[in-house]
Amino acid sequence: MSSETPKNHVSGPKDADLRLSTASLDRLPGQIRRPAYDRSGVTPGIVHLGIGAFHRAHQAVVIDDLLAGGASDWGIVGASLRSPGTRDALAPQDCLYTLAVRSGAGTEHRIIGSVLACEVASERPASLLARLTDPATRIVSLTVTEKGYCHTPQTGDLDENHPDIVHDLQNPGTPRSAIGFLVAALARRRIAGTVPFTVLSCDNLAANGHTVGRIVTQFASLRSRNLAKWIEAEVAFPSTMVDRIVPETTDLDRSEISSELGTTDAWPVVTEPFTQWIVEDRFSAGRPDFAAAGVQMVADVTPFEHMKLRLLNASHSALAYLGYLAGHETIASTMTDVRFAALARQVMRDAAPTLTMPDGTDIGAYGTSLLQRFSNPALHHRTWQIAMDGSQKLPQRLLGTIQDRLRLGLSIGTHALAVAGWMRYVTAKDEQGRAIDVRDPLAKELFEITERAGPVAERLAPALLEVHSIFGSLGSDPRMRSAVTEALAKLYTLGARQTVQTFQPA
Ligand code: CS2
């Protein structure tokens, strides 16, 4: 299956060079689903910032369904803030790409047509700004990852010293950050008398709508008090809970999928069958009929967001750090060790008392379904991928639960072990002394701290807990200090595998 030559190669050598595109759609094998609408009649209504795999496997699929239902003025213009990779791969394909849905039962392929064009902000900021100020753009959605919000994760406030924020305040006409683009475009719309777009964050942040609303308003107030007031009064920032596991696409995926298609797709996405999107129903300039495509529209997304961050993402991060240290390349492989699966379950059990869910929510069943999803053998979801950007992820995934449990007088051993796993991981050396490629906006600072403290839990744990932008006042809580130090000491003496294998929740 991994051969370079397309397997379903149909008629003559010329086809081997075919690229997925509008022109080649008709030649795809019959079972492959393709856009059930005329793409030439679709106009853009959404600009999406951060057109990575996650957006293309999640929101773009919902929009593809809606376009098939006739919502033809809600096409997507995707934008990458920095890298031209996605645009370079998708442009020759008329922005078509394959969604490969994988489970133990096999793979289903589908061609998605909802993305109409791709921008690269760093190359042509003016072009992206023109899209954002166009009155036809009524929603601007974002998946720029946690670090893309240029904020302090612990407080949720704008980081005014962030280099991109400093740049964008000095150069409002040529921004670099998503926040800079949003504010520049909103300022222009205000002057032009154009109704503001809705800002729809689809990232894994607690209260993502409120958080991006606060950051955007804080940034705007550094430019003009009146602009900030107008944004506060006029712009909707609904919170959303997005869920679909989307591992990074690999070369093997590309060649397997191209082989299945009989034509080359340079940028397919691979995902699981499960998908969920819950959205607060507050929009400044209209919206498509999301519910028609299975999106749950609610008044308040907070409980669902907390449940997902504290069950799914928290246990994902615990499995990622400890699994990586124990030598597991993927989450599915980590889950084959029953003790790791039990630890993931315990992370979820410990989070449950901190949640207040609407009547009828079955947290236990949700947890069971998560364990099944993590075990999907067809997904190659690397522990290393999830371990990325821990400094931006820990607060909403693990630390909120720890704070709540301490308030409730409950033990914090399970979560402390996950935090200790992160600490051991950011030392950038694994248990065999091999280098770990730690990707994190704070990687340098964290590495310096770990070097200064050395591999001694009693020094390293307190030193890292002092990183205020991650831990805030929790870092100086003696209960936190002792639980994390104890867990880190075990990781140093027993190693991650044995620590997890002998772990007994208090
Ligand atoms: C993962 C998430 O990479 C990560 O940190 O925990 O991307 C996770 O796969 C998604 O939130 C699932 O919806």
Coordinates of C-alpha atoms and ligand atoms in Angstrom, one line a residue:
M1 CA 0.0 0.0 0.0
S2 CA 2.9 2.4 0.6
S3 CA 4.1 2.1 -3.0
E4 CA 4.7 5.3 -4.9
T5 CA 2.7 4.0 -7.9
P6 CA -1.0 4.6 -7.6
K7 CA -2.7 1.3 -7.0
N8 CA -5.9 2.2 -8.9
H9 CA -4.0 3.5 -11.8
V10 CA -6.5 3.3 -14.6
S11 CA -5.7 4.2 -18.1
G12 CA -2.2 4.7 -19.3
P13 CA 1.0 6.2 -18.0
K14 CA -0.1 9.8 -18.2
D15 CA -2.6 9.2 -15.3
A16 CA 0.3 8.5 -12.9
D17 CA 1.1 12.2 -13.0
L18 CA -2.5 13.3 -12.3
R19 CA -3.1 15.5 -9.4
L20 CA -6.4 15.6 -7.5
S21 CA -8.3 18.6 -8.9
T22 CA -11.6 19.6 -10.3
A23 CA -10.6 18.1 -13.6
S24 CA -9.6 14.8 -12.1
L25 CA -12.7 14.3 -9.8
D26 CA -14.6 12.3 -12.4
R27 CA -11.8 9.8 -12.7
L28 CA -11.8 8.8 -9.0
P29 CA -12.9 5.3 -8.1
G30 CA -16.7 5.3 -7.9
Q31 CA -16.9 4.5 -4.1
I32 CA -15.1 7.7 -3.2
R33 CA -17.6 10.4 -2.1
R34 CA -17.0 13.8 -3.6
P35 CA -18.6 17.3 -3.3
A36 CA -22.3 16.9 -4.0
Y37 CA -22.7 20.5 -5.2
D38 CA -21.4 22.8 -7.9
R39 CA -18.3 24.4 -6.4
S40 CA -18.2 27.2 -9.0
G41 CA -21.5 28.5 -7.5
V42 CA -20.1 28.7 -4.0
T43 CA -19.0 32.0 -2.5
P44 CA -16.9 32.5 0.6
G45 CA -18.6 33.6 3.8
I46 CA -16.0 32.3 6.3
V47 CA -12.3 33.1 6.6
H48 CA -10.5 30.5 8.6
L49 CA -7.2 31.5 10.3
G50 CA -4.9 28.5 10.8
I51 CA -5.8 26.1 8.0
G52 CA -4.1 23.0 9.4
A53 CA -5.2 19.4 9.5
F54 CA -7.6 19.9 12.4
H55 CA -9.7 22.5 10.6
R56 CA -9.8 20.5 7.4
A57 CA -10.9 17.3 9.2
H58 CA -13.5 19.0 11.3
Q59 CA -15.1 22.4 10.5
A60 CA -14.5 22.2 6.8
V61 CA -16.3 18.9 6.7
V62 CA -19.3 20.4 8.4
I63 CA -19.3 23.2 5.9
D64 CA -19.0 20.6 3.1
D65 CA -22.2 19.0 4.3
L66 CA -23.9 22.4 4.5
L67 CA -22.8 23.3 1.0
A68 CA -24.3 20.0 -0.2
G69 CA -27.5 21.1 1.5
G70 CA -27.5 24.4 -0.5
A71 CA -25.8 26.9 1.9
S72 CA -23.8 28.2 -1.1
D73 CA -22.7 31.5 0.4
W74 CA -20.7 29.9 3.2
G75 CA -17.6 28.6 1.5
I76 CA -14.3 28.9 3.3
V77 CA -11.1 30.9 2.5
G78 CA -8.3 29.3 4.6
A79 CA -5.3 31.2 5.7
S80 CA -2.0 30.1 7.1
L81 CA -0.3 32.8 9.2
R82 CA 3.3 31.8 8.3
S83 CA 4.0 28.7 6.3
P84 CA 3.1 28.5 2.7
G85 CA 3.0 24.6 2.9
T86 CA -0.8 24.1 2.9
R87 CA -1.4 26.7 0.1
D88 CA 1.4 25.3 -2.0
A89 CA 0.0 21.8 -1.7
L90 CA -3.7 22.7 -2.1
A91 CA -3.5 25.4 -4.9
P92 CA -2.6 23.0 -7.7
Q93 CA -5.5 20.8 -6.4
D94 CA -8.1 23.6 -6.6
C95 CA -8.1 23.3 -2.8
L96 CA -9.6 19.9 -2.9
Y97 CA -8.3 17.3 -0.5
T98 CA -9.1 13.9 0.9
L99 CA -10.6 13.1 4.3
A100 CA -9.6 9.6 5.3
V101 CA -11.7 8.3 8.2
R102 CA -9.9 5.4 9.8
S103 CA -11.0 2.8 12.3
G104 CA -10.3 -0.8 13.0
A105 CA -13.0 -1.6 10.4
G106 CA -11.1 0.1 7.6
T107 CA -10.8 3.5 5.9
E108 CA -13.5 5.7 4.2
H109 CA -12.3 8.3 1.7
R110 CA -14.1 11.4 0.9
I111 CA -13.1 14.5 -1.1
I112 CA -13.9 17.8 0.6
G113 CA -14.7 20.9 -1.5
S114 CA -15.6 23.6 1.1
V115 CA -12.2 25.3 1.0
L116 CA -12.2 27.7 -2.0
A117 CA -8.9 29.5 -1.7
C118 CA -5.8 29.7 0.5
E119 CA -4.0 32.7 1.7
V120 CA -0.5 33.0 3.3
A121 CA -0.6 35.9 5.7
S122 CA 3.1 36.4 5.9
E123 CA 3.4 36.7 2.2
R124 CA 0.5 38.9 1.4
P125 CA -1.0 40.4 4.6
A126 CA -2.9 43.0 2.5
S127 CA -4.7 40.3 0.6
L128 CA -5.8 38.5 3.8
L129 CA -6.9 41.9 5.3
A130 CA -9.0 42.5 2.2
R131 CA -10.7 39.1 2.7
L132 CA -11.4 40.0 6.3
T133 CA -12.8 43.4 5.5
D134 CA -15.0 42.1 2.7
P135 CA -18.7 42.4 3.8
A136 CA -19.2 38.9 2.4
T137 CA -17.0 37.5 5.3
R138 CA -19.4 37.1 8.1
I139 CA -17.5 34.6 10.3
V140 CA -13.8 34.4 11.0
S141 CA -13.0 31.1 12.7
L142 CA -9.6 30.1 14.2
T143 CA -7.5 27.1 14.9
V144 CA -4.2 28.7 15.6
T145 CA -3.3 26.4 18.6
E146 CA -3.1 27.6 22.2
K147 CA 0.1 29.6 21.6
G148 CA -1.4 31.5 18.6
Y149 CA -3.4 33.6 21.0
C150 CA -0.3 35.4 22.3
H151 CA -1.7 35.3 25.8
T152 CA -0.6 34.2 29.3
P153 CA -2.2 30.7 29.6
Q154 CA -2.6 31.0 33.4
T155 CA -4.6 34.3 33.4
G156 CA -6.0 34.3 29.9
D157 CA -4.8 37.9 29.3
L158 CA -3.0 39.3 26.3
D159 CA 0.8 39.1 26.6
E160 CA 1.7 42.6 25.7
N161 CA 5.4 41.7 25.5
H162 CA 4.8 38.9 23.0
P163 CA 7.1 39.8 20.0
D164 CA 4.2 39.5 17.5
I165 CA 2.0 41.7 19.6
V166 CA 4.7 44.3 19.9
H167 CA 5.2 44.1 16.1
D168 CA 1.5 44.3 15.4
L169 CA 1.0 47.4 17.6
Q170 CA 3.7 49.1 15.7
N171 CA 2.6 47.9 12.2
P172 CA -1.2 47.7 12.3
G173 CA -1.5 47.6 8.5
T174 CA 0.8 44.5 8.2
P175 CA 0.1 42.3 11.2
R176 CA 1.7 38.9 12.0
S177 CA -0.6 37.5 14.7
A178 CA -4.1 36.3 14.4
I179 CA -5.1 38.8 17.1
G180 CA -3.4 41.6 15.0
F181 CA -5.3 40.6 11.9
L182 CA -8.7 40.4 13.7
V183 CA -8.3 43.9 15.2
A184 CA -6.9 45.5 12.0
A185 CA -9.9 44.1 10.1
L186 CA -12.5 45.0 12.7
A187 CA -11.1 48.6 12.9
R188 CA -11.5 48.9 9.1
R189 CA -15.0 47.4 9.2
R190 CA -16.0 49.9 11.9
I191 CA -14.7 52.8 9.8
A192 CA -16.5 51.5 6.7
G193 CA -19.7 50.9 8.6
T194 CA -19.6 47.2 7.8
V195 CA -21.3 44.9 10.2
P196 CA -18.5 43.0 12.2
F197 CA -17.9 39.3 11.6
T198 CA -18.3 36.8 14.4
V199 CA -15.0 35.5 15.8
L200 CA -15.3 31.8 16.3
S201 CA -12.4 30.2 18.2
C202 CA -12.1 26.4 17.7
D203 CA -9.1 25.9 19.8
N204 CA -8.7 23.9 23.0
L205 CA -8.8 26.8 25.4
A206 CA -11.0 27.1 28.4
A207 CA -13.9 29.5 27.5
N208 CA -12.3 29.9 24.1
G209 CA -14.8 32.6 23.0
H210 CA -14.6 34.7 26.1
T211 CA -10.8 34.3 26.1
V212 CA -10.3 35.4 22.5
G213 CA -12.8 38.2 23.1
R214 CA -10.9 39.5 26.1
I215 CA -7.5 39.2 24.2
V216 CA -8.9 41.0 21.1
T217 CA -10.4 43.8 23.2
Q218 CA -7.2 44.2 25.3
F219 CA -5.2 44.5 22.1
A220 CA -7.7 46.9 20.6
S221 CA -7.6 49.1 23.7
L222 CA -3.9 49.6 23.1
R223 CA -4.8 51.1 19.8
S224 CA -7.9 53.0 20.6
R225 CA -10.3 53.0 23.5
N226 CA -13.3 53.7 21.2
L227 CA -12.4 50.7 19.0
A228 CA -12.2 48.5 22.1
K229 CA -15.6 49.7 23.3
W230 CA -17.1 49.1 19.8
I231 CA -15.7 45.6 19.7
E232 CA -17.0 44.9 23.2
A233 CA -20.5 46.1 22.2
E234 CA -20.8 44.7 18.6
V235 CA -18.7 41.7 18.0
A236 CA -19.8 38.2 19.0
F237 CA -17.3 35.7 20.3
P238 CA -19.2 32.5 20.9
S239 CA -17.4 29.7 22.7
T240 CA -17.2 26.3 21.0
M241 CA -16.2 22.8 21.9
V242 CA -14.6 21.0 19.1
D243 CA -13.6 17.4 19.1
R244 CA -12.0 15.1 16.6
I245 CA -8.7 13.3 16.9
V246 CA -6.5 14.4 13.9
P247 CA -2.9 13.1 13.8
E248 CA -0.4 14.8 11.7
T249 CA -0.5 13.5 8.1
T250 CA 2.6 11.4 7.3
D251 CA 4.3 10.6 4.0
L252 CA 2.9 7.1 4.3
D253 CA -0.7 8.5 4.6
R254 CA -0.1 10.6 1.5
S255 CA 1.1 7.7 -0.5
E256 CA -1.6 5.3 0.7
I257 CA -4.4 7.7 0.0
S258 CA -3.0 8.7 -3.4
S259 CA -2.8 5.1 -4.2
E260 CA -6.5 4.6 -3.1
L261 CA -7.5 7.6 -5.3
G262 CA -5.4 6.6 -8.3
T263 CA -4.2 10.2 -8.3
T264 CA -1.9 12.3 -6.1
D265 CA -3.3 14.1 -3.2
A266 CA -0.4 16.1 -1.7
W267 CA -2.2 17.2 1.5
P268 CA -4.9 14.7 2.7
V269 CA -6.1 14.6 6.3
V270 CA -6.5 11.4 8.4
T271 CA -9.0 11.2 11.3
E272 CA -11.3 9.0 13.4
P273 CA -15.0 8.4 12.8
F274 CA -16.0 10.4 15.9
T275 CA -16.7 14.2 15.4
Q276 CA -18.4 16.7 17.7
W277 CA -18.9 20.5 17.5
I278 CA -20.9 22.4 20.2
V279 CA -21.3 26.1 19.5
E280 CA -22.9 28.9 21.5
D281 CA -25.6 30.5 19.4
R282 CA -24.4 34.2 19.3
F283 CA -23.4 35.5 15.9
S284 CA -22.9 39.1 14.9
A285 CA -23.5 38.7 11.1
G286 CA -25.6 35.6 10.6
R287 CA -24.5 32.0 10.4
P288 CA -25.3 28.9 8.3
D289 CA -27.8 26.4 9.7
F290 CA -25.1 24.5 11.6
A291 CA -27.6 22.3 13.3
A292 CA -28.5 20.8 9.9
A293 CA -25.0 19.3 9.8
G294 CA -25.2 17.9 13.3
V295 CA -23.6 20.8 15.2
Q296 CA -25.1 21.2 18.7
M297 CA -26.2 24.8 19.2
V298 CA -26.4 25.7 22.9
A299 CA -26.7 28.8 25.1
D300 CA -23.6 28.0 27.2
V301 CA -20.8 25.7 26.1
T302 CA -18.7 26.0 29.3
P303 CA -19.7 22.7 30.9
F304 CA -19.0 20.7 27.7
E305 CA -15.7 22.5 27.2
H306 CA -14.6 21.7 30.7
M307 CA -15.6 18.1 30.3
K308 CA -13.6 17.7 27.1
L309 CA -10.5 19.5 28.3
R310 CA -10.5 17.8 31.7
L311 CA -11.3 14.3 30.5
L312 CA -10.1 14.0 26.9
N313 CA -7.2 16.4 26.7
A314 CA -6.0 15.9 30.3
S315 CA -5.8 12.2 29.9
H316 CA -4.3 12.6 26.4
S317 CA -1.5 14.8 27.9
A318 CA -0.9 12.3 30.7
L319 CA -0.6 9.5 28.2
A320 CA 1.6 11.6 25.9
Y321 CA 4.2 12.5 28.5
L322 CA 4.3 9.3 30.4
G323 CA 3.8 7.2 27.3
Y324 CA 6.6 8.9 25.5
L325 CA 9.0 8.4 28.4
A326 CA 8.0 4.8 28.6
G327 CA 9.0 4.4 25.0
H328 CA 5.6 4.4 23.3
E329 CA 5.4 6.2 19.9
T330 CA 1.7 6.5 19.7
I331 CA -1.4 6.8 22.0
A332 CA -2.8 3.6 20.7
S333 CA 0.4 1.8 21.6
T334 CA 0.4 3.4 25.1
M335 CA -3.1 2.2 25.6
T336 CA -2.2 -1.4 24.9
D337 CA -0.5 -1.3 28.4
V338 CA -3.5 -1.8 30.7
R339 CA -1.9 0.2 33.5
F340 CA -1.6 3.2 31.2
A341 CA -5.2 2.8 30.2
A342 CA -6.1 2.6 33.9
L343 CA -4.2 5.8 34.6
A344 CA -6.1 7.6 31.8
R345 CA -9.4 6.4 33.3
Q346 CA -8.2 7.6 36.7
V347 CA -7.4 11.1 35.3
M348 CA -11.0 11.2 34.1
R349 CA -12.5 9.9 37.3
D350 CA -10.6 12.5 39.3
A351 CA -11.8 15.3 37.1
A352 CA -15.4 14.2 37.4
P353 CA -16.2 15.8 40.8
T354 CA -14.9 19.2 39.5
L355 CA -17.6 19.3 36.7
T356 CA -21.1 20.5 36.8
M357 CA -22.9 19.0 33.9
P358 CA -26.4 19.5 32.5
D359 CA -28.9 16.8 33.6
G360 CA -28.6 13.6 31.6
T361 CA -24.9 13.9 30.9
D362 CA -23.2 10.5 31.5
I363 CA -19.6 11.3 32.3
G364 CA -18.8 7.6 32.9
A365 CA -20.0 6.6 29.4
Y366 CA -18.1 9.6 27.9
G367 CA -14.9 8.4 29.6
T368 CA -15.4 4.9 28.3
S369 CA -15.9 6.2 24.7
L370 CA -12.7 8.2 25.1
L371 CA -10.7 5.1 26.0
Q372 CA -12.1 3.4 23.0
R373 CA -11.1 6.3 20.7
F374 CA -7.6 6.4 22.2
S375 CA -7.2 2.7 21.4
N376 CA -8.2 3.1 17.7
P377 CA -5.4 1.0 16.2
A378 CA -5.7 2.7 12.8
L379 CA -4.6 6.1 14.0
H380 CA -0.9 6.8 14.3
H381 CA -1.3 9.6 16.8
R382 CA 2.2 10.3 18.1
T383 CA 2.8 11.0 21.8
W384 CA 5.3 13.5 20.7
Q385 CA 2.7 15.5 18.8
I386 CA 0.4 15.8 21.9
A387 CA 3.4 16.5 24.2
M388 CA 4.0 19.7 22.2
D389 CA 3.3 23.1 23.8
G390 CA 2.8 21.8 27.3
S391 CA 3.3 25.2 28.8
Q392 CA 0.2 26.4 26.9
K393 CA -1.9 23.3 27.6
L394 CA -1.3 22.4 31.2
P395 CA -3.4 25.1 32.9
Q396 CA -6.7 24.2 31.2
R397 CA -6.1 20.5 31.0
L398 CA -4.6 19.6 34.4
L399 CA -4.1 22.5 36.7
G400 CA -7.8 23.7 36.9
T401 CA -8.7 20.2 38.1
I402 CA -5.9 20.2 40.6
Q403 CA -7.1 23.6 42.0
D404 CA -10.7 22.4 42.2
R405 CA -9.7 19.2 43.9
L406 CA -7.6 21.0 46.5
R407 CA -10.5 23.3 47.1
L408 CA -12.7 20.2 47.7
G409 CA -10.2 18.7 50.0
L410 CA -9.5 15.8 47.5
S411 CA -6.2 14.1 46.7
I412 CA -4.2 15.3 43.6
G413 CA -1.8 12.3 43.1
T414 CA -3.0 11.3 39.6
H415 CA -2.8 14.8 38.1
A416 CA 0.5 15.5 40.0
L417 CA 1.9 12.4 38.2
A418 CA 0.9 13.8 34.8
V419 CA 2.5 17.2 35.7
A420 CA 5.7 15.4 36.8
G421 CA 5.7 13.5 33.5
W422 CA 5.7 16.9 31.7
M423 CA 8.6 18.0 34.0
R424 CA 10.6 15.0 33.2
Y425 CA 9.8 15.4 29.5
V426 CA 11.0 19.1 29.3
T427 CA 14.4 18.1 30.7
A428 CA 14.8 17.2 26.9
K429 CA 16.5 13.9 27.7
D430 CA 14.7 10.6 27.8
E431 CA 15.3 7.8 30.2
Q432 CA 18.0 6.4 28.0
G433 CA 19.8 9.7 27.8
R434 CA 18.6 10.4 24.2
A435 CA 17.6 13.9 23.3
I436 CA 13.9 14.8 23.3
D437 CA 12.8 17.4 20.7
V438 CA 10.8 19.6 23.0
R439 CA 8.6 21.9 21.0
D440 CA 7.2 24.7 23.2
P441 CA 7.3 28.5 23.1
L442 CA 8.9 28.3 26.6
A443 CA 11.3 25.5 25.6
K444 CA 14.4 27.5 26.1
E445 CA 13.4 28.9 29.5
L446 CA 12.2 25.5 30.7
F447 CA 15.5 23.9 29.5
E448 CA 17.6 26.4 31.4
I449 CA 15.6 25.8 34.6
T450 CA 16.0 22.0 34.2
E451 CA 19.7 22.4 33.6
R452 CA 20.2 24.6 36.6
A453 CA 18.2 22.2 38.9
G454 CA 19.7 19.0 37.6
P455 CA 18.0 15.6 37.7
V456 CA 16.9 15.9 41.3
A457 CA 13.2 15.9 41.9
E458 CA 13.5 18.0 45.1
R459 CA 15.1 20.8 43.2
L460 CA 13.5 20.4 39.7
A461 CA 9.9 20.2 40.8
P462 CA 9.9 23.5 42.9
A463 CA 12.0 25.3 40.2
L464 CA 9.5 24.5 37.4
L465 CA 6.5 25.2 39.6
E466 CA 7.8 28.7 39.9
V467 CA 7.1 29.4 36.2
H468 CA 4.3 31.8 37.0
S469 CA 2.8 32.0 33.5
I470 CA 2.0 28.3 33.8
F471 CA 1.3 27.6 37.4
G472 CA 0.3 31.0 38.9
S473 CA -0.2 30.8 42.7
L474 CA -0.8 27.0 42.5
G475 CA 3.0 26.7 42.1
S476 CA 3.6 27.8 45.7
D477 CA 0.9 25.7 47.3
P478 CA 2.8 23.2 49.6
R479 CA 0.3 20.4 48.7
M480 CA 1.1 20.8 45.1
R481 CA 4.8 21.0 45.7
S482 CA 4.9 17.8 47.7
A483 CA 2.7 15.8 45.4
V484 CA 4.6 16.8 42.2
T485 CA 8.0 16.3 43.9
E486 CA 7.0 12.9 45.1
A487 CA 5.8 11.8 41.6
L488 CA 8.9 13.2 39.9
A489 CA 11.1 11.4 42.4
K490 CA 9.4 8.1 41.4
L491 CA 9.8 8.9 37.7
Y492 CA 13.6 9.3 38.3
T493 CA 14.0 6.2 40.4
L494 CA 11.6 3.8 38.8
G495 CA 11.2 5.2 35.3
A496 CA 7.8 6.0 33.7
R497 CA 6.7 2.5 32.8
Q498 CA 7.2 1.1 36.3
T499 CA 5.9 4.3 38.0
V500 CA 2.6 3.9 36.1
Q501 CA 2.5 0.2 36.6
T502 CA 2.8 0.5 40.4
F503 CA 0.6 3.7 40.6
Q504 CA -2.1 3.5 43.2
P505 CA -4.6 6.3 43.2
A506 CA -4.9 7.8 46.8
Ligands
CS2_1 C1 -4.5 16.7 21.6 C2 -5.7 17.3 20.9 O1 -2.6 17.4 20.4 C3 -3.3 17.5 21.5 O2 -2.9 18.2 22.4 O3 -4.9 16.4 22.9 O4 -5.4 17.8 19.6 C4 -6.9 16.3 20.7 O5 -6.6 15.3 19.8 C5 -8.2 17.0 20.2 O6 -8.5 18.0 21.1 C6 -9.3 16.0 20.1 O7 -10.5 16.7 19.9

